[in-house]
PDB file of N, CA and C in Angstrom:
ATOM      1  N   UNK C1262      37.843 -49.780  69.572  1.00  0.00           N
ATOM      2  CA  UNK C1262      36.903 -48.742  69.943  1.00  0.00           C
ATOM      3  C   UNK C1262      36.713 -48.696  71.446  1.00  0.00           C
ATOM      4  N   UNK C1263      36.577 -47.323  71.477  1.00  0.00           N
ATOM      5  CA  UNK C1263      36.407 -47.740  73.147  1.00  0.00           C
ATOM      6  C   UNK C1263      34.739 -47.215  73.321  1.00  0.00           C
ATOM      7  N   UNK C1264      34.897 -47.425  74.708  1.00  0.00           N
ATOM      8  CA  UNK C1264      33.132 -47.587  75.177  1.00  0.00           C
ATOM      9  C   UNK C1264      32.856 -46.026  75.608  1.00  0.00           C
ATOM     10  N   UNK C1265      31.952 -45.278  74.944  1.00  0.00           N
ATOM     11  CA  UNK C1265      32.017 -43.983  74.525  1.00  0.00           C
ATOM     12  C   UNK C1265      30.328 -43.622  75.404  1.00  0.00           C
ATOM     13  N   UNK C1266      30.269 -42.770  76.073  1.00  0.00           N
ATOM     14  CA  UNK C1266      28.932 -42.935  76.575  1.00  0.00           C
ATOM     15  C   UNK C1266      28.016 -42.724  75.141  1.00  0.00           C
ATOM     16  N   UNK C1267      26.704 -43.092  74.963  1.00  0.00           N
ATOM     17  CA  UNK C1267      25.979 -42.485  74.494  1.00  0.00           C
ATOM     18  C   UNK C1267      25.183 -41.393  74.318  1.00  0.00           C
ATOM     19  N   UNK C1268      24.940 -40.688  73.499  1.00  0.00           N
ATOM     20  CA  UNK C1268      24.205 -39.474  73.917  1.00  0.00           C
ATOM     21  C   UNK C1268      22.543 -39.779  73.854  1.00  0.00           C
ATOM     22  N   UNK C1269      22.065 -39.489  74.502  1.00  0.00           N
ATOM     23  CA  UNK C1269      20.703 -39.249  75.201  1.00  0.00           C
ATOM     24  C   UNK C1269      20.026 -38.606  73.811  1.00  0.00           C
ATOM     25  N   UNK C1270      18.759 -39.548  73.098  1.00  0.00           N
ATOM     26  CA  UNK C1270      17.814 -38.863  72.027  1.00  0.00           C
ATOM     27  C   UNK C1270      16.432 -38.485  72.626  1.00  0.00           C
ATOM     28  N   UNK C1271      16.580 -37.103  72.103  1.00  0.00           N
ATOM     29  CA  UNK C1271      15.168 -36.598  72.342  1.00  0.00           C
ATOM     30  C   UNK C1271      14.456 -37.055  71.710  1.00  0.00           C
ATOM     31  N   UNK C1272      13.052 -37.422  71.816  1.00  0.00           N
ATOM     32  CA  UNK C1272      11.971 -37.454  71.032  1.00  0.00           C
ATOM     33  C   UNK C1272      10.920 -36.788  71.326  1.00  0.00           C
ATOM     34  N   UNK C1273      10.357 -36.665  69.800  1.00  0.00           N
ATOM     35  CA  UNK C1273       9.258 -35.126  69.402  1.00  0.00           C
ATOM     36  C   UNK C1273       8.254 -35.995  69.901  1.00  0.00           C
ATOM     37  N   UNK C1274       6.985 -35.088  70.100  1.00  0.00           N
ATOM     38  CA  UNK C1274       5.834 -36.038  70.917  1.00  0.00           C
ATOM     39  C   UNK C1274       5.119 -36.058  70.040  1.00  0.00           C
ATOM     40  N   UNK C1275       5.396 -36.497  68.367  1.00  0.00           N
ATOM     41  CA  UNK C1275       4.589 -37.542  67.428  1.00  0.00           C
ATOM     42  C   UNK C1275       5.523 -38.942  67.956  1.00  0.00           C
ATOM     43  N   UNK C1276       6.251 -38.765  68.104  1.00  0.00           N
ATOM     44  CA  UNK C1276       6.919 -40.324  68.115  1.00  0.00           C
ATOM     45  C   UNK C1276       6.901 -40.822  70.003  1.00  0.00           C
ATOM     46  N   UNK C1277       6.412 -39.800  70.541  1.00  0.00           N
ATOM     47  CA  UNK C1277       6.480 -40.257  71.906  1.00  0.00           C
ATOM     48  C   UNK C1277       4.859 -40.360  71.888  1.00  0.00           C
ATOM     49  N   UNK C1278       4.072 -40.070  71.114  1.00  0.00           N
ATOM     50  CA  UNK C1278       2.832 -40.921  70.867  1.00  0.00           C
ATOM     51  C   UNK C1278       2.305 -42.006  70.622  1.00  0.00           C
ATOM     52  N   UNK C1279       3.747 -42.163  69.499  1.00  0.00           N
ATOM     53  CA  UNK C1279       3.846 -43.175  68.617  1.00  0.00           C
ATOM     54  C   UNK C1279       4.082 -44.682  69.348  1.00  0.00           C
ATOM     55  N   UNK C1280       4.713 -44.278  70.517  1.00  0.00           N
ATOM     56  CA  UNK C1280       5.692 -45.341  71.702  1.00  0.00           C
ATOM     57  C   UNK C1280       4.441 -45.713  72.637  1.00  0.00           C
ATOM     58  N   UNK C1281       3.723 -44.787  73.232  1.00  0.00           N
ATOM     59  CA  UNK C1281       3.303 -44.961  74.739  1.00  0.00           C
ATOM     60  C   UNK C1281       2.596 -46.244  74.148  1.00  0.00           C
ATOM     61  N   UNK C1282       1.780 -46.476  73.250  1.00  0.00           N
ATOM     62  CA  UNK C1282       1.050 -48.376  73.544  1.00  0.00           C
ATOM     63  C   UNK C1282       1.732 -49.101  73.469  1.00  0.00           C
ATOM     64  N   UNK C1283       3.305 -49.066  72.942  1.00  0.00           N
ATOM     65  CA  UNK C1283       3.928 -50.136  73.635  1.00  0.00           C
ATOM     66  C   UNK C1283       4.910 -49.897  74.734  1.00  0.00           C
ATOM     67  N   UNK C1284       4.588 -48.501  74.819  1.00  0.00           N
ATOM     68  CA  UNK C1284       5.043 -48.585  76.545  1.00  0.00           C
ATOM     69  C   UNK C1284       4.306 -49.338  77.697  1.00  0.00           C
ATOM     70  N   UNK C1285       3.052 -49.279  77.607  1.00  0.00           N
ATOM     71  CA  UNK C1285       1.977 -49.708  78.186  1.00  0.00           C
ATOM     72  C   UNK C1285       2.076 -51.327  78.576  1.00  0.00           C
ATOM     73  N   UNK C1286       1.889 -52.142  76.411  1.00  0.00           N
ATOM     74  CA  UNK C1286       2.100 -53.343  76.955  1.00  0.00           C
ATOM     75  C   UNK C1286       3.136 -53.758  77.746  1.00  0.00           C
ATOM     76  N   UNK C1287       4.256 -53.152  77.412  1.00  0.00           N
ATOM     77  CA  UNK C1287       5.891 -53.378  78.181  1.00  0.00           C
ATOM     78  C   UNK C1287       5.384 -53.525  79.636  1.00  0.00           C
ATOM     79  N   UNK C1288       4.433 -52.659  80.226  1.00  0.00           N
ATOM     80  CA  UNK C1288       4.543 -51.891  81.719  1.00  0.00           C
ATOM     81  C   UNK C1288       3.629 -53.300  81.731  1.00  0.00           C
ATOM     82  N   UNK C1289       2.657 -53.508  81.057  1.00  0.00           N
ATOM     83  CA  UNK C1289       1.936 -54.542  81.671  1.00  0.00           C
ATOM     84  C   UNK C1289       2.616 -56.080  81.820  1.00  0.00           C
ATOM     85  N   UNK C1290       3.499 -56.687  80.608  1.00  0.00           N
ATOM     86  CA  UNK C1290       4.360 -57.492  80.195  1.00  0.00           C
ATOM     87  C   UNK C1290       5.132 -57.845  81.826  1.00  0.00           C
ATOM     88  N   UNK C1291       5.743 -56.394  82.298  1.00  0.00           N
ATOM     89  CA  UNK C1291       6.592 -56.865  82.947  1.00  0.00           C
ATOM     90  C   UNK C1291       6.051 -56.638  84.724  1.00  0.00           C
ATOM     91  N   UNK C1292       4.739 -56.309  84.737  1.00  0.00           N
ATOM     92  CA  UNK C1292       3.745 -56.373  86.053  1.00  0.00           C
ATOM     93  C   UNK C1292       3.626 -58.212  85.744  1.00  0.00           C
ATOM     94  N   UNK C1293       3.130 -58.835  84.985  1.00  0.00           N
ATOM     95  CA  UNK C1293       3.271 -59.979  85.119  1.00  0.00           C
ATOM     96  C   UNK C1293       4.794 -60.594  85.138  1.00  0.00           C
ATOM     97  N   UNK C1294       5.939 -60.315  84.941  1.00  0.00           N
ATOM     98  CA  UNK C1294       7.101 -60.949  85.239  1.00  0.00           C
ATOM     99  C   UNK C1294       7.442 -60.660  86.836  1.00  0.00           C
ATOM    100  N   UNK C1295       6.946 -59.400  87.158  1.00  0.00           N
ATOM    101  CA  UNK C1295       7.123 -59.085  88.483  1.00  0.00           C
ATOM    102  C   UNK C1295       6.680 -60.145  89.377  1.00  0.00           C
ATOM    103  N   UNK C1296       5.428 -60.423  88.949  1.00  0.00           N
ATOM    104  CA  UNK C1296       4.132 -61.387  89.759  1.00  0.00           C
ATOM    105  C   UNK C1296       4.720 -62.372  89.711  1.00  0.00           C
ATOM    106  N   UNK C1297       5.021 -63.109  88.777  1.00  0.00           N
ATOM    107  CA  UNK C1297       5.658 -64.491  88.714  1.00  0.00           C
ATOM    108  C   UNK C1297       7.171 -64.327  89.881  1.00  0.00           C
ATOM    109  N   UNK C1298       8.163 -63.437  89.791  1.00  0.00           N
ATOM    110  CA  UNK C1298       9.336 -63.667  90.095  1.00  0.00           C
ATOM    111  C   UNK C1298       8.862 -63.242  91.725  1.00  0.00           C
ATOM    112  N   UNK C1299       8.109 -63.071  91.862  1.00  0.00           N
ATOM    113  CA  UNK C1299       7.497 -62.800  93.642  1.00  0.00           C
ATOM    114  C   UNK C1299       7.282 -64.119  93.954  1.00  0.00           C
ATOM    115  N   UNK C1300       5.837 -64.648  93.205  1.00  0.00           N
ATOM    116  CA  UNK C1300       5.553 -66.057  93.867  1.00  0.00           C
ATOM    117  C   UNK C1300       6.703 -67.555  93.895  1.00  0.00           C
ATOM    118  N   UNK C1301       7.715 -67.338  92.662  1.00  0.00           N
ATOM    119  CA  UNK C1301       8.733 -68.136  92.513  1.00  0.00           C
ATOM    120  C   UNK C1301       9.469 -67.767  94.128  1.00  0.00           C
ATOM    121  N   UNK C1302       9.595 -66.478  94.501  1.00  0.00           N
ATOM    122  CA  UNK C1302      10.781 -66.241  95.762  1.00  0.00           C
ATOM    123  C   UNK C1302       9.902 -66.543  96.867  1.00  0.00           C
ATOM    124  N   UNK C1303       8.833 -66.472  97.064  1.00  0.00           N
ATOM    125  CA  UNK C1303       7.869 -66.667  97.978  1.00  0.00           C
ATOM    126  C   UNK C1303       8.227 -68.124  98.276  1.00  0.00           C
ATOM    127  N   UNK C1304       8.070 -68.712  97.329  1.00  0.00           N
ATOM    128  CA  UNK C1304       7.773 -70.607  97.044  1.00  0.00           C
ATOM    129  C   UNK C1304       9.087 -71.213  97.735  1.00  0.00           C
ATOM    130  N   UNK C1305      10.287 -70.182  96.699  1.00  0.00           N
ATOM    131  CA  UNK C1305      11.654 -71.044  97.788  1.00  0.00           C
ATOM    132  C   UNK C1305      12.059 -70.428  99.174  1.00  0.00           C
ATOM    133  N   UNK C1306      11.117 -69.495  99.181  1.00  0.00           N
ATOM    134  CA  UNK C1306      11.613 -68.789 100.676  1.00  0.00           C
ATOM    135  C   UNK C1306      10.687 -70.359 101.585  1.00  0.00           C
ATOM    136  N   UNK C1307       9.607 -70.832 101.901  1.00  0.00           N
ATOM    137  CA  UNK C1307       8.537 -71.568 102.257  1.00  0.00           C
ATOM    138  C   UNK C1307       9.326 -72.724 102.386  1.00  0.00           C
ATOM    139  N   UNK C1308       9.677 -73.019 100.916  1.00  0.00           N
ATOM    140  CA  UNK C1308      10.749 -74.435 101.023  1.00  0.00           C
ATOM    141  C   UNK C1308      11.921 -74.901 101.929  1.00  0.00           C
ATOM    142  N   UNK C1309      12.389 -72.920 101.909  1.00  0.00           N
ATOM    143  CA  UNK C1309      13.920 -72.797 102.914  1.00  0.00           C
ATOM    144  C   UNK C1309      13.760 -72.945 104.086  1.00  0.00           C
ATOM    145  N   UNK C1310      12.511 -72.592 104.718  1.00  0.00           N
ATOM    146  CA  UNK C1310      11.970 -72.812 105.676  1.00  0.00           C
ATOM    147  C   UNK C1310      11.170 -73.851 106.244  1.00  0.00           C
ATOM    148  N   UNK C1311      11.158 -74.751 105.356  1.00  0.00           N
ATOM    149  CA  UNK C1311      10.441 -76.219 105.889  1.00  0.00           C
ATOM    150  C   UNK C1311      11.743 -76.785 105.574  1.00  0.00           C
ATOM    151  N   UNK C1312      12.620 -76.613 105.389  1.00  0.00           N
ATOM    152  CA  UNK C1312      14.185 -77.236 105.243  1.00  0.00           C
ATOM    153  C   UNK C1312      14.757 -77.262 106.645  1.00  0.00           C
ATOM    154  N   UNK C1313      14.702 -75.908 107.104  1.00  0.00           N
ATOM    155  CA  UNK C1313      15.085 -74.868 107.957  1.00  0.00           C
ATOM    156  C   UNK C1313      14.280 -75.413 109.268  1.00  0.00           C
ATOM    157  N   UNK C1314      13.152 -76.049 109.174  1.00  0.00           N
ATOM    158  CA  UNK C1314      12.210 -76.613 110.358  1.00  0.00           C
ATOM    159  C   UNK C1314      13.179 -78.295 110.867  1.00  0.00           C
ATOM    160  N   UNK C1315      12.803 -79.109 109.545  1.00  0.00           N
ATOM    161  CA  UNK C1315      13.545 -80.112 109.508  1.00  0.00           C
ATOM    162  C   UNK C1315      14.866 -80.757 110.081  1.00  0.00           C
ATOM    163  N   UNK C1316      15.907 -79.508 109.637  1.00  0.00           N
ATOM    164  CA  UNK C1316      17.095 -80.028 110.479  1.00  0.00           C
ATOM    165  C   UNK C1316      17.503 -79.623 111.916  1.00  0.00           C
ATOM    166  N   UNK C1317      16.692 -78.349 112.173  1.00  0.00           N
ATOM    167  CA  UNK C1317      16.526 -77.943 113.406  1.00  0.00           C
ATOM    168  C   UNK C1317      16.083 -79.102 114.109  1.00  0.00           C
ATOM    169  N   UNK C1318      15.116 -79.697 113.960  1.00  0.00           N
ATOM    170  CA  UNK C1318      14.600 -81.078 114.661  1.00  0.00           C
ATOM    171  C   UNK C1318      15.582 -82.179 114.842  1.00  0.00           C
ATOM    172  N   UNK C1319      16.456 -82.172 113.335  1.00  0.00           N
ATOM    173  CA  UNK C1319      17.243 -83.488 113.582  1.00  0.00           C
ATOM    174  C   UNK C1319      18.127 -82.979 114.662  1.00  0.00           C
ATOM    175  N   UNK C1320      18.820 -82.045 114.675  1.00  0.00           N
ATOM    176  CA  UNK C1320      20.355 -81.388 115.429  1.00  0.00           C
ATOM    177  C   UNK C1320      19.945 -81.705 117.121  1.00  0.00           C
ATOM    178  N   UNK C1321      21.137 -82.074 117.368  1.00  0.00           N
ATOM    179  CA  UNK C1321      21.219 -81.875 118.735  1.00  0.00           C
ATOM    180  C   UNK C1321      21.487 -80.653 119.450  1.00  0.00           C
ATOM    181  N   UNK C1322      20.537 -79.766 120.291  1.00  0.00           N
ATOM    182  CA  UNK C1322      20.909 -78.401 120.300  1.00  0.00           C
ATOM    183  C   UNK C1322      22.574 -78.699 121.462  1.00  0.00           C
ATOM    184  N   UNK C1323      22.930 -77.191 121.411  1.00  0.00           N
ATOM    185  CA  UNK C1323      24.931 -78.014 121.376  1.00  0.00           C
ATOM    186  C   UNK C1323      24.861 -77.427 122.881  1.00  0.00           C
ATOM    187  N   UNK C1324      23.692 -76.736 123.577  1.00  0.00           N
ATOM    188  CA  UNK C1324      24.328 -75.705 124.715  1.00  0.00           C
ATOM    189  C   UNK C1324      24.158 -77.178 125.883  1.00  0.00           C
ATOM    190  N   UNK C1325      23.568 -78.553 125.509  1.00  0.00           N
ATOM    191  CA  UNK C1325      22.916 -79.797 126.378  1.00  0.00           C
ATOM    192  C   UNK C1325      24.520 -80.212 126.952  1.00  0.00           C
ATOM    193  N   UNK C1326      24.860 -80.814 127.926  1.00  0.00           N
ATOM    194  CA  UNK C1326      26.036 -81.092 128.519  1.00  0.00           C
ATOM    195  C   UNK C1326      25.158 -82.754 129.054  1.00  0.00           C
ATOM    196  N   UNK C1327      26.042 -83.481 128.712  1.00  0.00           N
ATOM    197  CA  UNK C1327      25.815 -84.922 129.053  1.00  0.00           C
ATOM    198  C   UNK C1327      27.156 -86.114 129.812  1.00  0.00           C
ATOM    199  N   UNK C1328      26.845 -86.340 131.311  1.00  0.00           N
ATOM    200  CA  UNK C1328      28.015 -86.734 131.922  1.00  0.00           C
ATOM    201  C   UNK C1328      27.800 -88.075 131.929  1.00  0.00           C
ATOM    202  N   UNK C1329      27.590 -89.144 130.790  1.00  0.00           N
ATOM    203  CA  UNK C1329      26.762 -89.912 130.876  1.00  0.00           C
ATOM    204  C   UNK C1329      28.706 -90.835 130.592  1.00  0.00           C
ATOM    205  N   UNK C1330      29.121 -91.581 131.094  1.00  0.00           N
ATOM    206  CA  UNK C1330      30.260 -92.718 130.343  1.00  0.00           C
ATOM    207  C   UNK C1330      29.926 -93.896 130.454  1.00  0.00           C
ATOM    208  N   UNK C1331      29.534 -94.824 129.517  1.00  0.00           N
ATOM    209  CA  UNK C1331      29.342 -96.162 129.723  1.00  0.00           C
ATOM    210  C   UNK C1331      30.703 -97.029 129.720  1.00  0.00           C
ATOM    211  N   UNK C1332      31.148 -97.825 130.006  1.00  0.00           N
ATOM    212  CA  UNK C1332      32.272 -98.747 130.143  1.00  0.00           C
ATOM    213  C   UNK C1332      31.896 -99.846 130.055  1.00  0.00           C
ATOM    214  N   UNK C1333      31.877-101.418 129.602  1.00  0.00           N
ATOM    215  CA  UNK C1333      31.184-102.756 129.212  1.00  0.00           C
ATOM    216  C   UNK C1333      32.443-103.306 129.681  1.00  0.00           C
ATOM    217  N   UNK C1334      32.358-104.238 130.227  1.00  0.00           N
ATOM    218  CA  UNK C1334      33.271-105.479 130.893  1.00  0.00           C
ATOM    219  C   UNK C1334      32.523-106.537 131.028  1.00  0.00           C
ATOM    220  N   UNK C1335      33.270-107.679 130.743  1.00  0.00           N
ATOM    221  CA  UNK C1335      32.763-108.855 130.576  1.00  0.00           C
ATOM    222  C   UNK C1335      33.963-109.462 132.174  1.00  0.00           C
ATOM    223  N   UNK C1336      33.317-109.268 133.177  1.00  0.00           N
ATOM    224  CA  UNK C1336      33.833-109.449 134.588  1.00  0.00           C
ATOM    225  C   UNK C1336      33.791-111.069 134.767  1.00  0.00           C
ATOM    226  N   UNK C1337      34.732-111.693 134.781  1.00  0.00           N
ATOM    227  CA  UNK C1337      35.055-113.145 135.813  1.00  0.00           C
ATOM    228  C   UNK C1337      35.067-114.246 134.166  1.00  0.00           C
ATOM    229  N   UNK C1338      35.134-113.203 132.692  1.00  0.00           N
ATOM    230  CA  UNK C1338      34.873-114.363 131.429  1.00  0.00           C
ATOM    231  C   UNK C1338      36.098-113.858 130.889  1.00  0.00           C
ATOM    232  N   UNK C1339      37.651-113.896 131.756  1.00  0.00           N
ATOM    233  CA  UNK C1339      38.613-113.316 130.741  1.00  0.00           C
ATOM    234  C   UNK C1339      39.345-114.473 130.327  1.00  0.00           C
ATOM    235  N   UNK C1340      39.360-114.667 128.915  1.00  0.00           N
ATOM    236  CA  UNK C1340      40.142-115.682 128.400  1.00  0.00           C
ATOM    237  C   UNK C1340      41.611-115.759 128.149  1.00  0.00           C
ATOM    238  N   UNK C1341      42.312-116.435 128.643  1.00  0.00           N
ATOM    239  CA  UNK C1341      43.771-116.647 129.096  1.00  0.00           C
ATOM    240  C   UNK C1341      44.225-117.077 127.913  1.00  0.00           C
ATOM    241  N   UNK C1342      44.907-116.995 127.259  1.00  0.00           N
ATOM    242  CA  UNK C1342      45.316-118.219 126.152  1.00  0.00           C
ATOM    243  C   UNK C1342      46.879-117.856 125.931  1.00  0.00           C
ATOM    244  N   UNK C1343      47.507-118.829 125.984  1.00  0.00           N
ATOM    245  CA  UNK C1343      49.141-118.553 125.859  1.00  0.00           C
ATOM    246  C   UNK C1343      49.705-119.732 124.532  1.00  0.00           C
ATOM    247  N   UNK C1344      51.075-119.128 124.174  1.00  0.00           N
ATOM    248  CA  UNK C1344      50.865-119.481 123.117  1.00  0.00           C
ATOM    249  C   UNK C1344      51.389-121.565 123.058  1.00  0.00           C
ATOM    250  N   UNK C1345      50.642-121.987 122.445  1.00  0.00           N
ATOM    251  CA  UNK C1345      50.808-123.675 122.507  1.00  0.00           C
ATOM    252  C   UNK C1345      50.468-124.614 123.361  1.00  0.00           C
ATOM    253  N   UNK C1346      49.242-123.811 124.404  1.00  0.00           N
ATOM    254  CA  UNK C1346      48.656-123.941 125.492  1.00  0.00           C
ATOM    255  C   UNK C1346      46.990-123.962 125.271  1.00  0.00           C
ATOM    256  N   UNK C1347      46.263-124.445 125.786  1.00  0.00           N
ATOM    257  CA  UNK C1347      44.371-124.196 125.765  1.00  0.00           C
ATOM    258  C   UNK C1347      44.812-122.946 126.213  1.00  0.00           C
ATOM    259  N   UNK C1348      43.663-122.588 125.919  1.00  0.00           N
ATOM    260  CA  UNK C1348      42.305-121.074 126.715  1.00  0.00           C
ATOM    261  C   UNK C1348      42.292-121.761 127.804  1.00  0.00           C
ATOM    262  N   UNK C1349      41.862-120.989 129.428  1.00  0.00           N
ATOM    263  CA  UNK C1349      41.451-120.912 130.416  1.00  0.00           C
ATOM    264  C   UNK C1349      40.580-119.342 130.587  1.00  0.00           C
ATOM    265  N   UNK C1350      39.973-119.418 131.238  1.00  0.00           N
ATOM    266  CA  UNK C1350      38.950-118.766 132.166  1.00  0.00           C
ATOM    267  C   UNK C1350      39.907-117.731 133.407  1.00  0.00           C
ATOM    268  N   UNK C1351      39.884-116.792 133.654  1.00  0.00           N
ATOM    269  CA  UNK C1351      40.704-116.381 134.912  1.00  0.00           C
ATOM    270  C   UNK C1351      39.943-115.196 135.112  1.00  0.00           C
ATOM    271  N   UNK C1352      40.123-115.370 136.708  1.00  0.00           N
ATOM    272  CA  UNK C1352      39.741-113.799 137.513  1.00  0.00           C
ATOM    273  C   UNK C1352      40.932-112.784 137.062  1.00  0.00           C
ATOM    274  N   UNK C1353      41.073-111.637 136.919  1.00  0.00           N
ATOM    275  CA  UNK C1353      42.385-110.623 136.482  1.00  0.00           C
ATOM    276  C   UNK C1353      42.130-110.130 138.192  1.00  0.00           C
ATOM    277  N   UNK C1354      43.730-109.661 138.371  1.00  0.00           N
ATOM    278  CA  UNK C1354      43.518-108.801 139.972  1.00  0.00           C
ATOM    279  C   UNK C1354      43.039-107.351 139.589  1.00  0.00           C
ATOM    280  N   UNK C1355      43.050-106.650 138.525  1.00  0.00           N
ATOM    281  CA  UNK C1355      42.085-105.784 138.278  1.00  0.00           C
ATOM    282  C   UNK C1355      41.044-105.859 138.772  1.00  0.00           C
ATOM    283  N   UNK C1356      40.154-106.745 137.899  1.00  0.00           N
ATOM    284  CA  UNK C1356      38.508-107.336 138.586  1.00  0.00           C
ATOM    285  C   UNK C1356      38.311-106.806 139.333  1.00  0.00           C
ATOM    286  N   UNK C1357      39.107-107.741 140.847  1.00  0.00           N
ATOM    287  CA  UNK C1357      38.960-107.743 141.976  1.00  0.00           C
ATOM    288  C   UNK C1357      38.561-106.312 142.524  1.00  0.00           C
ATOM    289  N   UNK C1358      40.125-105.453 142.461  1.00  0.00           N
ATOM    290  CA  UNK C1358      39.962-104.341 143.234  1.00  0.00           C
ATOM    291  C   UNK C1358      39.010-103.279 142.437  1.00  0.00           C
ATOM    292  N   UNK C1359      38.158-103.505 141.006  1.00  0.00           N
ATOM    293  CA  UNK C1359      37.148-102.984 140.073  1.00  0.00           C
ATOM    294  C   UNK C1359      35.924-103.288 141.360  1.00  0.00           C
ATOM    295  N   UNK C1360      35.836-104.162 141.372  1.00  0.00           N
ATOM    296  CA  UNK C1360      34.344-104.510 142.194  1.00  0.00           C
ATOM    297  C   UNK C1360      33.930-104.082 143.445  1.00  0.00           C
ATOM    298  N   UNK C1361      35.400-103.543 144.148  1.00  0.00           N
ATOM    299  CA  UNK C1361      35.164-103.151 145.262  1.00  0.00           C
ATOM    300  C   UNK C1361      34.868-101.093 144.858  1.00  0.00           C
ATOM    301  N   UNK C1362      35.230-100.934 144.340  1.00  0.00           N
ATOM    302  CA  UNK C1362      35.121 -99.156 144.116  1.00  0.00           C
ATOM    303  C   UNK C1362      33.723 -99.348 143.518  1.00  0.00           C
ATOM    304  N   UNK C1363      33.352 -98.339 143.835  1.00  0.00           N
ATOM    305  CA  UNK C1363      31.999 -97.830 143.132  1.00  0.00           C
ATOM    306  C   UNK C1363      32.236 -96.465 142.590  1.00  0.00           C
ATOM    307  N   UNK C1364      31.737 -97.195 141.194  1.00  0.00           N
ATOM    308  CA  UNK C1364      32.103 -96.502 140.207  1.00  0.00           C
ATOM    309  C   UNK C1364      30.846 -96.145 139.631  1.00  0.00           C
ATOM    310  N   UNK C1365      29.774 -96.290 139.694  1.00  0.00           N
ATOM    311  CA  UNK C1365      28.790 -96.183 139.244  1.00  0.00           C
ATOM    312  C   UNK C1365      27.200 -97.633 139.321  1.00  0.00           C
ATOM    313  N   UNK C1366      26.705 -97.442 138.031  1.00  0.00           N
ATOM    314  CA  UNK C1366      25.888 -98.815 138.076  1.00  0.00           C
ATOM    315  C   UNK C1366      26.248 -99.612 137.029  1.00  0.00           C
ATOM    316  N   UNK C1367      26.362-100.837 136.977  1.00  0.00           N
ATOM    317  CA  UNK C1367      27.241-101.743 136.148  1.00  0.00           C
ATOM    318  C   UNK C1367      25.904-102.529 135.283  1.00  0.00           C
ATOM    319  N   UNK C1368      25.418-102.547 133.861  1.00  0.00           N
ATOM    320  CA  UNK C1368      24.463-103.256 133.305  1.00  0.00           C
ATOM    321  C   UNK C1368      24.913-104.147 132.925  1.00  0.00           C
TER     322      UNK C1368
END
Protein backbone atom coordinates (compact mmCIF):
# COMPACT_ATOMS: atom_id res chain seq x y z
CA UNK A 1 0.00 0.00 0.00
CA UNK A 2 1.24 3.11 -0.52
CA UNK A 3 0.96 6.26 1.69
CA UNK A 4 -2.16 7.92 0.22
CA UNK A 5 -2.89 11.40 1.70
CA UNK A 6 -5.88 11.42 3.78
CA UNK A 7 -8.89 13.18 3.19
CA UNK A 8 -9.81 15.90 5.58
CA UNK A 9 -13.43 15.03 7.74
CA UNK A 10 -15.82 17.54 8.23
CA UNK A 11 -17.63 17.66 11.29
CA UNK A 12 -21.35 18.76 11.94
CA UNK A 13 -21.39 21.10 14.99
CA UNK A 14 -23.32 18.36 17.18
CA UNK A 15 -20.11 16.53 17.19
CA UNK A 16 -17.90 19.63 17.19
CA UNK A 17 -19.85 20.26 20.45
CA UNK A 18 -19.48 17.06 21.33
CA UNK A 19 -15.32 17.54 21.13
CA UNK A 20 -14.68 21.14 22.45
CA UNK A 21 -14.42 19.75 26.47
CA UNK A 22 -11.97 17.66 25.45
CA UNK A 23 -10.51 20.05 23.37
CA UNK A 24 -10.18 22.22 26.29
CA UNK A 25 -8.72 19.58 28.67
CA UNK A 26 -6.16 18.71 25.75
CA UNK A 27 -5.38 22.70 25.52
CA UNK A 28 -5.01 22.69 29.22
CA UNK A 29 -3.06 19.09 29.44
CA UNK A 30 -0.63 20.41 27.14
CA UNK A 31 -0.23 24.33 28.73
CA UNK A 32 1.13 22.21 31.51
CA UNK A 33 3.56 20.06 29.26
CA UNK A 34 4.55 23.35 27.78
CA UNK A 35 5.39 24.68 31.44
CA UNK A 36 7.30 21.76 32.40
CA UNK A 37 9.39 21.45 28.99
CA UNK A 38 10.32 25.40 29.54
CA UNK A 39 11.54 25.01 33.12
CA UNK A 40 13.39 21.54 32.18
CA UNK A 41 15.29 23.90 29.16
CA UNK A 42 15.64 26.75 31.46
CA UNK A 43 17.38 24.31 34.18
CA UNK A 44 19.92 22.85 31.49
CA UNK A 45 20.40 26.08 29.83
CA UNK A 46 21.69 27.46 33.84
CA UNK A 47 23.65 24.19 34.15
CA UNK A 48 25.35 24.87 30.55
CA UNK A 49 26.25 27.87 31.81
CA UNK A 50 27.74 27.21 35.18
CA UNK A 51 29.67 24.50 33.07
CA UNK A 52 30.41 27.20 30.64
CA UNK A 53 31.70 29.58 33.77
CA UNK A 54 33.88 26.72 35.12
CA UNK A 55 36.10 25.83 32.32
CA UNK A 56 36.47 29.26 31.16
CA UNK A 57 38.29 29.69 34.57
CA UNK A 58 40.27 26.54 34.23
CA UNK A 59 41.63 27.43 30.38
CA UNK A 60 44.47 29.31 29.80
CA UNK A 61 43.24 32.21 27.64
CA UNK A 62 45.56 31.31 24.28
CA UNK A 63 46.05 35.17 22.97
CA UNK A 64 48.95 35.24 26.58
CA UNK A 65 52.56 34.81 24.92
CA UNK A 66 55.13 33.58 27.55
CA UNK A 67 59.10 33.90 26.87
CA UNK A 68 59.77 32.25 29.97
CA UNK A 69 62.73 28.93 29.21
CA UNK A 70 63.99 27.33 32.20
CA UNK A 71 67.18 25.10 31.66
CA UNK A 72 68.50 23.09 35.17
CA UNK A 73 72.21 22.15 35.25
CA UNK A 74 73.81 20.62 37.87
CA UNK A 75 77.27 22.88 37.15
CA UNK A 76 80.86 21.56 38.56
CA UNK A 77 78.67 17.78 39.82
CA UNK A 78 79.32 15.97 36.37
CA UNK A 79 79.94 12.41 36.95
CA UNK A 80 82.64 10.79 34.79
CA UNK A 81 82.40 7.12 34.88
CA UNK A 82 84.18 4.95 32.25
CA UNK A 83 83.76 1.64 31.76
CA UNK A 84 85.87 -0.69 34.59
CA UNK A 85 86.98 2.46 36.16
CA UNK A 86 85.33 4.56 39.53
CA UNK A 87 83.10 7.67 38.97
CA UNK A 88 85.01 10.95 39.23
CA UNK A 89 83.69 14.42 39.58
CA UNK A 90 84.84 16.76 36.49
CA UNK A 91 84.52 20.35 35.33
CA UNK A 92 83.15 19.77 31.34
CA UNK A 93 84.83 22.70 29.03
CA UNK A 94 81.25 23.46 28.26
CA UNK A 95 80.74 24.67 31.95
CA UNK A 96 83.39 26.84 31.62
CA UNK A 97 82.61 28.87 28.54
CA UNK A 98 78.44 28.41 30.01
CA UNK A 99 79.44 30.64 32.96
CA UNK A 100 80.99 33.20 31.22
CA UNK A 101 77.81 34.16 28.73
CA UNK A 102 74.93 35.48 30.28
CA UNK A 103 72.27 33.82 29.56
CA UNK A 104 69.93 34.79 31.91
CA UNK A 105 69.43 34.08 35.91
CA UNK A 106 70.57 30.66 36.95
CA UNK A 107 68.36 29.12 40.25
Amino acid sequence: MMNQPRKKKQLSTAEAKKLIPLIKKLNSATKVLIKLFTQKVSHEEQQANKIKVLINDMLIPPNKNTNIKITTLDMNNTKIRKKGEMSYNQIMKWEKAYKQRNRGTML
